[in-house]
XYZ file of C-alpha atoms in Angstrom:
417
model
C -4.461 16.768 2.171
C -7.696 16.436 4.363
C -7.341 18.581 7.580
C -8.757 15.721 9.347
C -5.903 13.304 8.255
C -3.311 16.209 9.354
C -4.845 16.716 12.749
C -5.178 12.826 13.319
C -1.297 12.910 12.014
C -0.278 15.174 14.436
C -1.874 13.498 17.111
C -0.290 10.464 16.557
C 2.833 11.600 16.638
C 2.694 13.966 19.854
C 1.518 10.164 20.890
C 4.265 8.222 19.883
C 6.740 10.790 20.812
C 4.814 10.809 24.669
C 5.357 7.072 24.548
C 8.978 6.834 23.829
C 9.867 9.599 26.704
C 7.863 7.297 28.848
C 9.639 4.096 28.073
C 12.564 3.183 30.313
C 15.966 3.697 28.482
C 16.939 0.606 28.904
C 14.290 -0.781 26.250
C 13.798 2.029 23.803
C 16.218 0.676 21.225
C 14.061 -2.521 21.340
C 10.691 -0.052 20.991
C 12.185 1.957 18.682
C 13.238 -1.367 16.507
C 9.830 -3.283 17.065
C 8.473 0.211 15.155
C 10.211 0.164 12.472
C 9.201 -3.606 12.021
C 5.734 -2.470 12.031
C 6.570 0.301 10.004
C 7.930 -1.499 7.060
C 4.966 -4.298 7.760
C 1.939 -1.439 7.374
C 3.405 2.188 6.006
C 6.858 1.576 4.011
C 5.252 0.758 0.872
C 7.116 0.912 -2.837
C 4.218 1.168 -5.291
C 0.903 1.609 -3.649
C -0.553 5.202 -4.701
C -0.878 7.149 -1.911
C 1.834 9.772 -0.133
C 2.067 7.225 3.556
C 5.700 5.960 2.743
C 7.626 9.379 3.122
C 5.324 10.235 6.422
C 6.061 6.631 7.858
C 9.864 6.788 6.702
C 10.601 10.193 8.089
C 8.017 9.365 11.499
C 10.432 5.943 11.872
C 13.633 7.360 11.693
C 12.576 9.898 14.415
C 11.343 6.958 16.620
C 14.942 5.569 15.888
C 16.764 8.618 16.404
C 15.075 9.510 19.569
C 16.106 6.046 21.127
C 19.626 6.970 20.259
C 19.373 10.154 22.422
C 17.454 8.687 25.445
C 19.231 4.994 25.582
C 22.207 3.989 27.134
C 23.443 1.740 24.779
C 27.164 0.924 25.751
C 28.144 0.113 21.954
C 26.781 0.235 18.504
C 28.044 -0.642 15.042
C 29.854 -3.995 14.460
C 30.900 -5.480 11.670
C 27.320 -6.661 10.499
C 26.779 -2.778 10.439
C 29.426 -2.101 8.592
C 28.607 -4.176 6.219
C 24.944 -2.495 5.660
C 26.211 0.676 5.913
C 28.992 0.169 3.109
C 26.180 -1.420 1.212
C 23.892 1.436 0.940
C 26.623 3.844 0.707
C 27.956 1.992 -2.785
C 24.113 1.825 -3.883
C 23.276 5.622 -2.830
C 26.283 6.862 -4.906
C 25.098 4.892 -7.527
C 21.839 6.617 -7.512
C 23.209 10.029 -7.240
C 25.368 9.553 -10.189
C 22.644 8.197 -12.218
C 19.976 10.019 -11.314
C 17.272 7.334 -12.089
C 15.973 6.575 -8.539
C 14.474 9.637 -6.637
C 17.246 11.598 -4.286
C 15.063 12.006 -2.083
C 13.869 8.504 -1.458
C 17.767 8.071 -0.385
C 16.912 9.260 2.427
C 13.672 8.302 3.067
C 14.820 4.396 1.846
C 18.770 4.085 2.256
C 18.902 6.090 4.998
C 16.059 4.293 7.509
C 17.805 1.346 6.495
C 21.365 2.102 7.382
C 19.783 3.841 10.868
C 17.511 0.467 11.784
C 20.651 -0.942 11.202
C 22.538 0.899 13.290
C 19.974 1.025 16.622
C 19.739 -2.332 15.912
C 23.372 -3.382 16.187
C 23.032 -2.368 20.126
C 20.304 -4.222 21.109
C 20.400 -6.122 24.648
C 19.016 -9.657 25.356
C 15.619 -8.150 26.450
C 15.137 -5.635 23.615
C 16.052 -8.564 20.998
C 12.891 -10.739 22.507
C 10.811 -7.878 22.083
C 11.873 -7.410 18.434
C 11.427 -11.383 18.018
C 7.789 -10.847 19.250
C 6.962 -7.873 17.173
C 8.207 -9.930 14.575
C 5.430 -12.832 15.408
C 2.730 -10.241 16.033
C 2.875 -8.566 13.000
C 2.895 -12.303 11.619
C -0.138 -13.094 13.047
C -1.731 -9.293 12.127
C -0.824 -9.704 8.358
C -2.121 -13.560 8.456
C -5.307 -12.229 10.002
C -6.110 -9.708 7.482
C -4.744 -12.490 4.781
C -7.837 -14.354 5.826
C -10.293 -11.072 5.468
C -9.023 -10.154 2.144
C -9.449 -13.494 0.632
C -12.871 -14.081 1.704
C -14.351 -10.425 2.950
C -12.720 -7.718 0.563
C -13.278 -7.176 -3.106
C -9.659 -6.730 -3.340
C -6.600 -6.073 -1.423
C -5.651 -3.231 0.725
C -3.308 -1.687 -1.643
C -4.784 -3.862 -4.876
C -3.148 -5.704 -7.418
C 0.198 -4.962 -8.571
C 0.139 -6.681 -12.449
C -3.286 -8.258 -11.777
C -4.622 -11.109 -10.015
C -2.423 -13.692 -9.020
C -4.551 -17.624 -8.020
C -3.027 -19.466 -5.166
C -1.943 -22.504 -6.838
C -2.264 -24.343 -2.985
C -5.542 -24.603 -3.367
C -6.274 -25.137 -7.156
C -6.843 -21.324 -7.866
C -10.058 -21.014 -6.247
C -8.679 -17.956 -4.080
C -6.078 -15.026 -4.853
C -2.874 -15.076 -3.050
C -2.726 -13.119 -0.404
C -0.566 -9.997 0.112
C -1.483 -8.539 3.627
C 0.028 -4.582 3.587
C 2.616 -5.877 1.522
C 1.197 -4.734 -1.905
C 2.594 -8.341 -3.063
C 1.985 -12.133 -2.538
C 5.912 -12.353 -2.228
C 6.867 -10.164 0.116
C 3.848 -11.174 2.203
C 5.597 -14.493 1.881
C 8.872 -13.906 2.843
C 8.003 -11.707 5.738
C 6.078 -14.968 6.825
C 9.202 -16.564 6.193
C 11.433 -14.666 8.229
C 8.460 -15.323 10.963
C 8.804 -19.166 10.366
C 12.358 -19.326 10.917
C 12.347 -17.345 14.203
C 9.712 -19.580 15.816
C 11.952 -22.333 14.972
C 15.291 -21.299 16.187
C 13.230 -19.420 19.038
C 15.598 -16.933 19.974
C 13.317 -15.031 22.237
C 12.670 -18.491 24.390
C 9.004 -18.893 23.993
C 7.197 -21.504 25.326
C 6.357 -24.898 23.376
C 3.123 -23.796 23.394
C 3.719 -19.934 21.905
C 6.461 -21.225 19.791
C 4.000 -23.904 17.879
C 0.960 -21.271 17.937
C 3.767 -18.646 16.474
C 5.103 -21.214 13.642
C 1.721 -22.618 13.095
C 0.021 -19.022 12.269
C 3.279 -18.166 10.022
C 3.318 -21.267 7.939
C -0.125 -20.614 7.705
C 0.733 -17.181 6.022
C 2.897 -18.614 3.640
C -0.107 -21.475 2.447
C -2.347 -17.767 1.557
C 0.566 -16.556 -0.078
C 0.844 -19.108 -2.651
C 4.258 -18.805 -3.311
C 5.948 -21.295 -4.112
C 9.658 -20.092 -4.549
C 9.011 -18.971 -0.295
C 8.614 -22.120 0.607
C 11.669 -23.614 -1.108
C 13.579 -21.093 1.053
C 12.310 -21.362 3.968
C 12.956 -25.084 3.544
C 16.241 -24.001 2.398
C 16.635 -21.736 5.409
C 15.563 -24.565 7.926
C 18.168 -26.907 6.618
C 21.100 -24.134 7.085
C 19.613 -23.893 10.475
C 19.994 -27.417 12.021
C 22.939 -28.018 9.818
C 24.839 -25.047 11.855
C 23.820 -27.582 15.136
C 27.113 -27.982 17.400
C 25.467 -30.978 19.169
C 26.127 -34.008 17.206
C 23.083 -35.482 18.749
C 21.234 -32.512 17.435
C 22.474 -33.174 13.984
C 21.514 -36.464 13.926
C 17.975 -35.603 15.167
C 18.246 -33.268 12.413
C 19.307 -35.717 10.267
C 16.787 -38.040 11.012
C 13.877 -35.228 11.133
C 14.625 -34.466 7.171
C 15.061 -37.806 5.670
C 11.475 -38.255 7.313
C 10.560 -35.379 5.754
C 11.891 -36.817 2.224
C 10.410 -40.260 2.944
C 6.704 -38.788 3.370
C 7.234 -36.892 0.532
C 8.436 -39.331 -1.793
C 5.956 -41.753 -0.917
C 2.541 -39.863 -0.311
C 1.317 -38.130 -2.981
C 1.205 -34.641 -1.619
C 1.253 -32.740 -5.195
C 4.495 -31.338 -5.461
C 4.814 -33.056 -8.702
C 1.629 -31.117 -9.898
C 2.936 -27.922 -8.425
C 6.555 -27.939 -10.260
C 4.800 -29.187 -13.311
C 2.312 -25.891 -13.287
C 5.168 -23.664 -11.994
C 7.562 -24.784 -14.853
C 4.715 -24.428 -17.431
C 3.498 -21.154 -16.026
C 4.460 -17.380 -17.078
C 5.880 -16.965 -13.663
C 8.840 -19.485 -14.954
C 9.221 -18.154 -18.248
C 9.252 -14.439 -16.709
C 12.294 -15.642 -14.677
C 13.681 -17.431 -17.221
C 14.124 -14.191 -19.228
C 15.887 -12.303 -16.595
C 18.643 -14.996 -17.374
C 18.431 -15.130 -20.895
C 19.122 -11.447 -20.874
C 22.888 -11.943 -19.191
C 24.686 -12.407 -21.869
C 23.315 -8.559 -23.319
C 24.000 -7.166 -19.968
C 27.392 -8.398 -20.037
C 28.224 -7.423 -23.767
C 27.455 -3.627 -22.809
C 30.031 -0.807 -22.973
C 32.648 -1.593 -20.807
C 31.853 1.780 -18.490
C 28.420 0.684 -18.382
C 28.938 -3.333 -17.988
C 30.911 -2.589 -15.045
C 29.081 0.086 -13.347
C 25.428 0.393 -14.970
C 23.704 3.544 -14.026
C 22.765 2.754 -10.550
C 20.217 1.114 -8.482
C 16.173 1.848 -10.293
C 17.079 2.017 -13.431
C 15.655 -1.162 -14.871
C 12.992 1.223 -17.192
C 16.199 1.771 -19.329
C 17.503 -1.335 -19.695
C 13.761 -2.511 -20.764
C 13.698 0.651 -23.280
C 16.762 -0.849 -25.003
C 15.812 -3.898 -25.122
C 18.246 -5.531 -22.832
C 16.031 -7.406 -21.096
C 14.233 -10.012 -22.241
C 11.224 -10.401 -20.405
C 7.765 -9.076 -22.323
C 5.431 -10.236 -19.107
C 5.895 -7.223 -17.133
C 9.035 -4.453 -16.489
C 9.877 -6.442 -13.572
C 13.435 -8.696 -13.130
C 12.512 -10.443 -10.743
C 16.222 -12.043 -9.757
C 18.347 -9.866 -7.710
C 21.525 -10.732 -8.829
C 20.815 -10.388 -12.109
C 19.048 -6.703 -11.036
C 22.346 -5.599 -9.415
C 24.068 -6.644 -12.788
C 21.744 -4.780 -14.534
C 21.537 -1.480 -12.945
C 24.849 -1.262 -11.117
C 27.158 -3.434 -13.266
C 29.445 -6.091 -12.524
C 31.125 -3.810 -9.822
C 27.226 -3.737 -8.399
C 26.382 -7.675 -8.579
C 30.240 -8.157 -6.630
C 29.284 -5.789 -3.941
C 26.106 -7.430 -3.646
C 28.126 -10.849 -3.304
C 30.282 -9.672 -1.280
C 27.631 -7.824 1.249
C 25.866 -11.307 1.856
C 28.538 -13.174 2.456
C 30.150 -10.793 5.052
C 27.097 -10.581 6.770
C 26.789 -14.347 6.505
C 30.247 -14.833 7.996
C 29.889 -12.859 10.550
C 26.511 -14.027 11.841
C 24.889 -16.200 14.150
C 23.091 -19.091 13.732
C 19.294 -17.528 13.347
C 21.186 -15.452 11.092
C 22.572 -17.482 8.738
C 19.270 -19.126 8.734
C 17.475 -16.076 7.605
C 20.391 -14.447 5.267
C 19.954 -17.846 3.273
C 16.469 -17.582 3.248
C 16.831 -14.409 1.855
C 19.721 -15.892 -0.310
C 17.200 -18.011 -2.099
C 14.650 -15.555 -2.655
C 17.448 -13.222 -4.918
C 17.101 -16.038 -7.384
C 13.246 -15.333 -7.949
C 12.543 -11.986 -6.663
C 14.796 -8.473 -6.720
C 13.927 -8.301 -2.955
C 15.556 -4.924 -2.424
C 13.495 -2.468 -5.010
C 10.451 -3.161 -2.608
C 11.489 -0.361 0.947
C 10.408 -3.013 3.723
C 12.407 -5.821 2.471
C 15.774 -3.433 2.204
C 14.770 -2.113 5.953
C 14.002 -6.026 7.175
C 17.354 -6.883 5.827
C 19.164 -4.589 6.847
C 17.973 -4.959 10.957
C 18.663 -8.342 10.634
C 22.446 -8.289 9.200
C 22.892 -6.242 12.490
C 21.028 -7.530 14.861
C 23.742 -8.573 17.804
C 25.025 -12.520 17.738
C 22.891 -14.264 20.176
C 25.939 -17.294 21.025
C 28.979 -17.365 22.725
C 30.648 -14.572 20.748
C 28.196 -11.854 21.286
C 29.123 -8.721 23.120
C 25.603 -9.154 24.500
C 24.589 -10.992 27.251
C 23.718 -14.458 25.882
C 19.728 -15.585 25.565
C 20.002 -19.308 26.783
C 19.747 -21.506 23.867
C 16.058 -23.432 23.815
C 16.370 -26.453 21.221
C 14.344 -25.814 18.109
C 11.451 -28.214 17.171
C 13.948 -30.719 15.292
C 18.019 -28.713 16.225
């Protein structure tokens, strides 16, 4: 490695760790939290070919571990923690068993996700806004160098992952953006997740910064191109002002999405264009063959059918033919991934996870875990490292309502509750 790169290294660690000792205890779970976001946006990458991930892994989970020693958090854990944590646990003995994903990225994967998790769980009111605005930052960062890499750069940072993909949005005359992300989907669903916090607006922006914030992340999801995001987030929205307790929120709500419906039906926006391309495209028939391939899955030895050979090993089940997708080695439907590579045992655990975490969650929550939710049916959201790290902060993030253990952030209507 360059000596240059090492000394700069160095340096920016004796920085960070300077910074943290600086910070007053009662915020460095939030700093330490807001890092890893910004970790997993620019570092935790899954395919790009370069040796960052384990530097930025092993760097975050010292961030996160040195808030634990210097904060005064007067709880951790829960039962949104528990959840992640008996998640990864079932899906890290399923590696080690297997041996077809890398031991050591247990640690550098599984384990920063069950920690986030866990520094996350004890978050105060404060330290939650300031995750919720790293959250809209890095938005606004990745958006921003959406822009430059469609119209400035020959290609993306970390290039293209199974070639160029056209944004259909604007009748592929540009690629889709991908940020850091090393993909036009997560890019998308990380704007997602940004979309649905500056709509519930847990961190009690102002109208102003809460419009800028959703503007610049819808925005982010247009460059993305992807359509499948956007049926989420709209999916996502809907859970959010269906969960209203005010019944004159719910009619507002109500009101707000048969609008929605009525413009739609009645101004020709090109939707029916869109799902016309999207069902004739290879991107449908890819997905299509991830379910085709089901009923192989399931007529596998029964030792294998029920327990597979652990998470990342999808390269065997495409060896043998199981899968029937010719595109590219890539299911691309999560459920149908934990079926494949961790058995039936796998896909119920997986069921199960969600809806624990659902149950147990707040509104915002529930918002993003169906967001989320949605995007299993298109995209096997936990083989890429940020999305498993995302996920996991969020399932145990503290409830922001009446039943937190938390003091409460005062609830601030959405833009249609």
């Amino acid at each position: 490695m360059n000596p240059l790169l090492l000394f700069g290294g160095a340096i920016a660690i004796l920085a960070v760790v300077l910074l943290m000792i600086a910070v007053p205890a009662r915020l460095i779970r939030g700093v330490a939290v807001s890092a890893a976001v910004v970790s997993a946006a620019f570092g935790l990458t899954t395919f790009a070919e370069d040796a960052n991930m384990p530097a930025y892994s092993l760097a975050t989970m010292g961030i996160l571990l040195l808030a634990l020693v210097r904060s005064r958090a007067s709880r951790s854990g829960g039962v949104g923690f528990g959840a992640v944590a008996a998640w990864w646990t079932f899906v890290s003995l399923g590696v080690l068993m297997g041996s077809y994903y890398g031991s050591v990225r247990v640690i550098l994967y599984f384990g920063l996700a069950t920690l986030v998790a866990y520094v996350a769980s004890s978050l105060a009111t404060e330290e939650l806004r300031m995750v919720y605005g790293t959250i809209a930052g890095v938005a606004a960062a990745q958006v921003a160098i959406a822009v430059v890499e469609i119209l400035v750069l020959p290609e993306p940072i970390h290039g293209y992952k199974g070639g160029i993909r056209f944004n259909p949005f604007v009748g592929d005359l540009y690629a889709r953006a991908q940020g850091t992300f090393e993909h036009p989907i997560v890019f998308a669903v990380f704007c997602g997740i940004a979309v649905v916090v500056a709509w519930s607006n847990p961190a009690q922006w102002s109208q102003k910064w809460r419009i800028m914030n959703l503007s610049v992340a819808t925005a982010g999801l247009a460059l993305s191109g992807t359509r499948s995001a956007i049926a989420a987030v709209a999916a996502a929205l809907l859970v959010h002002m269906m969960l209203n307790r005010s019944f004159t929120g719910w009619i507002r709500s109500a009101l707000a999405v048969g609008a929605m419906i009525v413009v739609m039906l009645n101004i020709d926006i090109g939707i029916a264009t869109l799902v016309t391309n999207l069902i004739q495209s290879g991107s449908w028939s890819h997905r299509l063959g991830a379910l085709e391939s089901l009923p192989q899955l399931l007529s596998r030895p029964p030792l294998e059918a029920w327990f597979g050979y652990g998470f990342g090993s999808q390269n065997a089940l495409y060896d043998r033919g199981l899968m029937q997708q010719t595109y590219m080695r890539a299911v691309d439907n999560m459920f149908v991934y934990a079926l494949g590579t961790m058995g039936i045992v796998g896909l119920g655990a997986l069921l199960a996870f969600w809806a624990v975490a659902f149950v147990v969650a707040d509104r915002l929550r529930r918002a993003l875990l169906a967001l989320l939710f949605a995007m299993f049916f298109s995209f096997d959201l936990f083989t890429w490292i940020s999305m498993g790290v995302l996920a996991s902060m969020m399932i145990a993030l503290p409830r922001t309502d009446s039943r937190s253990p938390v003091v409460s952030v005062r609830q601030q209507p959405a833009l249609a509750p």
